[in-house]
Coordinates of C-alpha atoms and ligand atoms in Angstrom, one line a residue:
M1071 CA 92.6 122.7 105.5
R1072 CA 94.7 122.1 108.3
P1073 CA 97.3 119.5 107.4
T1074 CA 97.1 116.0 108.8
F1075 CA 100.9 116.0 109.1
R1076 CA 100.6 116.2 113.2
A1077 CA 98.7 112.8 112.9
L1078 CA 102.0 111.3 110.7
Q1079 CA 103.7 112.4 113.3
A1080 CA 102.5 110.1 116.0
L1081 CA 103.3 107.0 114.0
D1082 CA 106.4 105.1 113.5
R1083 CA 108.4 107.6 111.6
R1084 CA 111.0 104.5 109.9
A1085 CA 107.9 102.2 109.2
M1086 CA 105.9 104.9 107.4
R1087 CA 109.3 106.4 105.6
T1088 CA 109.5 103.1 103.5
K1089 CA 106.2 103.5 101.8
S1090 CA 105.9 107.0 101.4
T1091 CA 106.7 109.1 98.6
A1092 CA 106.9 113.1 98.8
F1093 CA 106.7 115.4 95.6
I1094 CA 107.7 119.4 96.3
G1095 CA 106.4 121.6 93.8
L1096 CA 103.1 121.2 92.2
G1097 CA 103.1 123.9 89.3
R1098 CA 102.2 123.0 85.7
M1099 CA 104.7 120.4 85.2
G1100 CA 104.6 118.9 88.8
S1101 CA 100.9 118.6 89.4
E1102 CA 100.7 116.3 86.3
M1103 CA 103.8 114.4 87.1
A1104 CA 102.6 114.1 90.7
H1105 CA 99.3 112.7 89.4
N1106 CA 100.6 109.9 87.2
L1107 CA 102.7 108.8 90.0
F1108 CA 100.3 108.5 92.6
S1109 CA 97.6 107.3 90.1
K1110 CA 100.2 104.2 88.6
K1111 CA 101.5 103.5 92.1
F1112 CA 98.8 103.8 93.9
A1113 CA 96.6 101.4 91.5
E1114 CA 99.6 98.9 92.1
S1115 CA 99.4 99.3 96.4
T1116 CA 96.6 101.2 98.2
E1117 CA 99.0 100.6 101.3
W1118 CA 101.0 103.3 99.7
Q1119 CA 101.7 106.8 101.4
F1120 CA 102.0 110.3 99.1
I1121 CA 102.7 113.1 100.8
V1122 CA 102.6 116.6 98.9
C1123 CA 104.1 120.2 99.8
D1124 CA 104.1 123.6 97.6
A1125 CA 105.4 126.9 98.7
L1126 CA 101.6 128.2 97.6
P1127 CA 99.4 125.9 99.9
E1128 CA 96.6 126.5 97.4
N1129 CA 98.5 124.5 95.0
A1130 CA 98.6 121.3 97.4
V1131 CA 95.2 121.7 98.6
T1132 CA 94.0 121.6 95.0
F1133 CA 96.2 118.8 94.1
R1134 CA 94.8 116.9 97.2
Q1135 CA 91.6 117.4 96.4
N1136 CA 91.4 116.5 92.9
L1137 CA 93.0 113.3 93.7
L1138 CA 90.6 112.5 96.3
S1139 CA 87.3 113.0 93.9
Q1140 CA 89.1 110.6 91.6
Y1141 CA 90.5 108.1 94.6
P1142 CA 88.3 108.4 97.7
G1143 CA 90.0 107.5 101.1
A1144 CA 93.4 107.9 99.1
N1145 CA 96.4 108.3 101.4
I1146 CA 97.6 111.9 100.6
D1147 CA 98.8 114.3 103.1
I1148 CA 100.1 118.0 102.8
V1149 CA 103.1 119.3 104.7
H1150 CA 104.3 122.6 105.1
T1151 CA 108.2 122.1 105.0
P1152 CA 110.7 120.3 102.8
E1153 CA 111.9 119.3 106.1
E1154 CA 108.6 117.5 106.9
A1155 CA 108.3 115.7 103.7
V1156 CA 111.9 114.2 104.6
Y1157 CA 111.1 112.6 107.7
A1158 CA 108.0 111.3 106.3
S1159 CA 109.3 109.8 103.3
E1160 CA 111.8 107.3 101.7
T1161 CA 111.6 109.0 98.2
V1162 CA 111.2 112.7 97.2
V1163 CA 110.8 114.2 94.0
T1164 CA 111.7 117.7 93.4
M1165 CA 110.0 119.8 90.5
L1166 CA 110.7 123.9 91.2
P1167 CA 111.2 126.7 89.2
S1168 CA 115.0 127.2 88.8
S1169 CA 118.1 127.4 91.2
P1170 CA 117.3 130.0 93.8
Q1171 CA 114.2 127.4 94.6
V1172 CA 116.2 124.5 94.9
K1173 CA 118.6 126.4 97.1
T1174 CA 115.6 126.8 99.2
V1175 CA 114.0 123.6 99.3
Y1176 CA 117.5 121.8 99.8
T1177 CA 119.8 124.1 102.0
E1178 CA 117.7 126.6 103.8
A1179 CA 116.5 126.0 107.4
N1180 CA 113.4 123.5 107.4
G1181 CA 114.7 122.1 104.1
I1182 CA 115.7 118.8 102.9
I1183 CA 119.6 118.6 104.2
P1184 CA 119.5 120.1 107.6
A1185 CA 116.7 117.3 108.0
L1186 CA 118.9 114.9 106.9
Q1187 CA 121.7 115.8 108.9
T1188 CA 119.7 114.7 112.1
F1189 CA 119.3 111.2 110.5
K1190 CA 121.6 108.0 111.5
S1191 CA 123.7 106.8 108.7
N1192 CA 121.4 103.6 108.3
E1193 CA 118.2 106.1 108.0
S1194 CA 119.4 108.2 105.2
E1195 CA 121.2 105.4 103.0
R1196 CA 118.1 104.3 101.3
T1197 CA 116.4 107.9 101.0
L1198 CA 116.6 108.9 97.2
F1199 CA 116.2 112.4 95.7
I1200 CA 115.1 112.8 92.4
D1201 CA 115.4 116.8 91.1
S1202 CA 113.5 117.3 87.9
T1203 CA 113.6 121.3 87.9
T1204 CA 115.9 122.6 85.1
L1205 CA 118.8 124.5 87.0
D1206 CA 122.5 125.5 86.8
V1207 CA 124.9 122.6 86.6
D1208 CA 126.9 124.0 89.0
V1209 CA 124.2 124.7 91.9
A1210 CA 122.9 121.1 90.8
R1211 CA 126.3 119.3 91.9
H1212 CA 126.6 121.4 94.8
V1213 CA 123.5 120.4 96.1
A1214 CA 123.7 116.7 95.4
G1215 CA 127.0 116.8 96.6
S1216 CA 125.8 118.0 100.1
V1217 CA 122.7 115.5 99.9
I1218 CA 125.0 112.5 99.2
K1219 CA 127.4 113.4 102.2
T1220 CA 124.8 112.7 104.2
G1221 CA 124.6 109.2 103.1
A1222 CA 121.3 109.9 100.9
Q1223 CA 121.2 109.1 96.9
M1224 CA 120.2 111.6 94.5
I1225 CA 120.1 112.5 91.1
D1226 CA 119.4 115.6 88.2
A1227 CA 116.5 114.1 86.7
P1228 CA 115.2 117.1 84.4
V1229 CA 112.6 116.3 81.6
S1230 CA 111.7 117.2 78.3
G1231 CA 108.0 116.7 76.9
G1232 CA 106.4 119.8 78.3
V1233 CA 103.0 120.0 80.1
T1234 CA 101.3 117.3 77.6
G1235 CA 104.1 114.9 77.9
A1236 CA 103.7 115.5 82.0
K1237 CA 100.1 114.6 81.6
A1238 CA 100.5 111.6 79.0
G1239 CA 103.1 110.3 81.4
T1240 CA 105.5 110.2 78.2
L1241 CA 107.8 112.7 79.6
S1242 CA 111.6 111.9 78.5
F1243 CA 113.9 111.8 81.7
L1244 CA 117.8 112.9 80.8
V1245 CA 119.5 111.3 84.6
G1246 CA 122.8 112.5 86.0
G1247 CA 123.9 110.7 88.9
T1248 CA 125.6 107.1 90.0
E1249 CA 124.5 104.0 88.4
A1250 CA 123.0 102.7 91.5
S1251 CA 121.1 105.8 91.9
F1252 CA 120.0 105.6 88.5
L1253 CA 118.9 102.1 89.1
Q1254 CA 116.8 103.1 91.9
A1255 CA 115.5 106.2 90.6
Q1256 CA 114.1 104.1 87.5
P1257 CA 110.9 102.4 88.2
I1258 CA 109.6 105.6 89.9
L1259 CA 110.6 107.6 86.9
A1260 CA 108.5 104.9 84.5
Y1261 CA 105.5 106.0 86.3
M1262 CA 106.0 109.4 84.9
G1263 CA 107.9 109.2 81.8
K1264 CA 108.9 106.8 79.0
R1265 CA 112.1 107.4 78.0
I1266 CA 114.8 107.3 80.7
I1267 CA 118.3 108.0 79.7
H1268 CA 121.5 107.9 81.7
C1269 CA 123.5 110.9 80.6
G1270 CA 126.2 110.3 82.9
S1271 CA 127.5 111.6 86.8
S1272 CA 126.0 114.1 88.6
G1273 CA 124.9 117.2 86.3
A1274 CA 125.3 115.2 82.9
G1275 CA 121.0 115.2 83.0
L1276 CA 121.3 118.8 83.2
G1277 CA 123.6 119.4 80.7
A1278 CA 121.9 117.5 78.3
K1279 CA 118.5 119.3 79.0
I1280 CA 120.1 122.8 78.7
C1281 CA 121.3 121.6 75.1
N1282 CA 118.4 120.5 74.0
N1283 CA 116.5 123.8 75.4
L1284 CA 118.9 125.8 73.6
V1285 CA 117.8 124.3 70.1
L1286 CA 114.4 124.9 71.1
G1287 CA 114.6 128.3 71.8
V1288 CA 116.3 129.2 68.9
Q1289 CA 114.0 127.2 66.6
Q1290 CA 110.4 128.6 68.2
I1291 CA 112.0 132.0 67.1
V1292 CA 112.7 131.2 64.1
V1293 CA 109.3 129.4 63.2
A1294 CA 107.7 132.5 64.6
E1295 CA 109.5 134.5 62.0
A1296 CA 109.1 131.9 59.0
M1297 CA 105.1 131.8 59.9
L1298 CA 104.8 135.6 60.2
L1299 CA 107.1 136.1 56.8
G1300 CA 104.8 133.3 55.1
Q1301 CA 101.3 135.3 55.9
K1302 CA 102.9 138.8 54.5
L1303 CA 103.5 136.8 51.5
G1304 CA 100.1 136.0 51.3
L1305 CA 100.4 132.1 52.5
D1306 CA 97.5 130.7 54.3
P1307 CA 99.0 129.3 57.7
V1308 CA 97.6 126.1 57.4
V1309 CA 99.4 125.6 54.2
L1310 CA 102.6 127.1 55.0
A1311 CA 102.7 125.0 58.2
G1312 CA 101.8 121.8 56.4
V1313 CA 104.9 122.6 53.8
I1314 CA 107.4 122.9 56.7
N1315 CA 106.4 120.3 58.5
S1316 CA 106.8 117.8 55.5
S1317 CA 109.7 119.4 54.5
T1318 CA 113.1 120.1 55.8
G1319 CA 112.4 123.0 58.4
G1320 CA 109.8 121.0 60.3
C1321 CA 110.3 120.7 64.0
W1322 CA 108.1 120.4 67.4
A1323 CA 108.0 124.1 67.4
S1324 CA 106.3 124.1 63.9
S1325 CA 104.5 120.7 63.9
V1326 CA 103.7 120.6 67.8
N1327 CA 104.0 124.2 69.2
N1328 CA 103.0 126.0 66.3
P1329 CA 102.6 129.6 67.6
V1330 CA 99.7 130.7 65.0
P1331 CA 96.3 129.9 65.6
A1332 CA 94.5 127.3 63.7
S1333 CA 98.0 126.5 61.8
L1334 CA 97.5 122.7 63.0
P1335 CA 93.8 122.0 62.6
D1336 CA 94.1 118.5 64.4
K1337 CA 96.2 119.5 67.4
S1338 CA 95.8 122.1 70.2
P1339 CA 98.8 124.3 70.9
P1340 CA 98.8 126.9 73.6
C1341 CA 98.1 129.6 71.0
E1342 CA 94.6 128.2 70.9
R1343 CA 93.9 129.2 74.2
D1344 CA 95.5 132.8 74.1
Y1345 CA 99.2 131.2 74.9
E1346 CA 98.1 129.6 78.0
G1347 CA 99.8 126.6 79.5
G1348 CA 102.8 125.2 78.0
F1349 CA 106.1 126.4 78.9
A1350 CA 106.6 130.2 80.2
T1351 CA 108.5 132.5 78.0
A1352 CA 110.2 133.5 81.5
L1353 CA 111.0 129.7 82.2
M1354 CA 112.6 129.9 78.6
L1355 CA 114.6 132.8 79.1
K1356 CA 115.5 131.2 82.2
D1357 CA 116.8 128.2 80.4
M1358 CA 118.7 130.7 77.5
N1359 CA 120.7 132.0 80.3
L1360 CA 121.6 128.7 82.0
A1361 CA 122.9 128.0 78.5
M1362 CA 124.9 131.2 78.4
D1363 CA 126.1 131.1 81.6
I1364 CA 127.5 127.5 80.9
A1365 CA 128.8 128.3 77.6
N1366 CA 130.6 131.1 78.6
A1367 CA 132.4 129.0 81.6
N1368 CA 133.5 126.3 78.9
N1369 CA 134.4 128.8 76.2
S1370 CA 132.1 127.5 73.7
P1371 CA 130.3 130.5 71.4
L1372 CA 126.5 130.5 70.8
P1373 CA 125.9 133.5 68.4
L1374 CA 122.4 132.2 67.7
G1375 CA 121.7 131.4 71.6
Q1376 CA 122.8 134.6 72.3
S1377 CA 120.6 136.6 69.8
A1378 CA 117.8 134.0 71.0
R1379 CA 118.2 135.0 74.8
D1380 CA 118.5 139.1 74.2
F1381 CA 115.1 138.3 72.1
Y1382 CA 113.4 136.6 74.8
T1383 CA 114.3 139.5 77.1
E1384 CA 113.2 141.9 74.9
V1385 CA 109.8 140.4 74.5
I1386 CA 109.3 140.0 78.3
N1387 CA 110.7 143.8 78.8
H1388 CA 108.3 145.1 76.2
R1389 CA 105.4 142.8 76.9
P1390 CA 105.8 141.7 80.5
D1391 CA 102.1 139.9 80.1
L1392 CA 104.1 137.5 77.9
A1393 CA 106.3 136.3 80.6
K1394 CA 104.0 133.5 82.1
K1395 CA 102.2 132.6 78.8
D1396 CA 104.1 129.6 76.6
F1397 CA 106.8 131.2 74.9
S1398 CA 105.4 130.5 71.3
S1399 CA 104.0 133.8 72.4
V1400 CA 107.1 135.4 70.8
Y1401 CA 105.1 135.5 67.8
R1402 CA 102.8 138.1 69.0
H1403 CA 105.4 140.5 70.1
L1404 CA 107.0 139.7 66.4
K1405 CA 103.9 140.6 64.8
E1406 CA 103.6 144.1 66.8
L1407 CA 107.4 145.1 65.9
Ligands
LIG395 P1 105.8 126.4 87.7 O1 106.1 127.3 88.3 O2 104.6 126.1 87.0 O3 105.9 125.4 89.3 C1 106.7 125.4 90.2 C2 105.7 125.2 91.4 O4 107.0 125.1 92.5 C3 104.7 125.9 91.8 O5 103.7 125.6 92.0 C4 105.6 126.7 92.8 O6 104.6 127.3 93.6 C5 106.3 125.6 93.7 N1 107.1 126.3 94.4 C6 108.2 127.4 94.1 N2 108.9 127.6 95.1 C7 108.6 126.7 95.9 C8 109.5 126.3 97.3 N3 110.6 126.9 97.8 N4 108.9 125.2 97.7 C9 108.1 124.4 97.3 N5 107.3 124.9 96.4 C10 107.8 125.7 95.6 O7 106.8 125.7 86.7 P2 106.8 124.6 85.8 O8 106.4 124.7 84.5 O9 106.0 123.3 86.4 O10 108.2 123.9 85.7 C11 109.2 123.4 86.6 C12 110.4 123.1 86.2 O11 110.3 122.5 84.7 C13 111.3 124.3 85.7 O12 112.7 124.2 85.9 C14 110.8 124.0 84.3 O13 112.3 125.0 83.4 C15 111.1 122.9 83.9 N6 110.4 122.2 82.6 C16 109.2 123.2 82.4 C17 108.4 122.6 81.4 C18 106.9 123.1 80.9 O14 106.8 122.8 80.0 N7 106.4 123.9 81.8 C19 109.0 121.9 80.6 C20 110.4 121.0 80.9 C21 110.7 121.5 81.9

């Protein structure tokens, strides 16, 4: 499909930008978040324009087609580069895999910062960047610093709540940035999430997110261990999951993301779909490495975090097919040991 950006370029850029929002990165999380953002904002104003961009053009095309089938005539355009997204929009949300992709999208040629540097200061000062990627805190601070130098605003706003929360619009956003940029971002984040927490200055949202995922990464492994051990002791997985979930061992990994098929009769975790969807094992390994790096840099010991990181590494080395499956698929590897 030919992008309609050329037509957009012919219009008065400044007038259009104030009514446009761009979303870059339409993967498992981004596509659901962008869908909520569009649906709820579009319901308020049909004059509003949505710009989407993904390194895989088919992701953007599929997203646009889905929205148009639901909202015929909706004002949604595809652009091919982050630079085009900045020229067309005053608010830009990015949801990318990790640090390398954030560096590419923000700093490289055809990226966001080189585009911002061509703006006059009064053009860039109302522009807001919201990065919801989980990435290295130092990289995020460096990128935000370079964006802010151009006069624009930027926050880190990683999320908690998974694909289910992204779809339901109930994500928690953990925000790092100035009070002013937090307040500017709040109404936009409210279209996609329920809890919006200002954690502190630039990078603070990511620090909170990395600590949360450190807990989650350890818990998901130990829940898999306990569920496997219990079955070896002759326990029915439904009974065992029920006991854990009504006792002190209960946690999200056991009560929502239990790794054993049919153990949660009233829920549908990724294990019911051959571990498809959800949070990829490779992304959890990435987050455990982020935790290790930041802990080493700050002299904070992580004995369990290190074991969990090593175990996710082992899972992916032995079963590369589990890298893209939900991280609860560590249970499958454990069963085979
Ligand atoms: P994903 O891999 O499904 O999606 C990433 C998207 O970014 C893909 O569509 C990819 O094509 C696109 N992309 C990559 N490089 C790009 C570039 N240079 N320019 C434009 N687009 C590019 O990942 P996801 O599961 O959606 O996760 C995104 C982020 O959210 C990660 O940082 C992850 O750690 C975090 N997160 C994920 C979950 C989850 O349950 N999946 C939960 C919380 C947080």
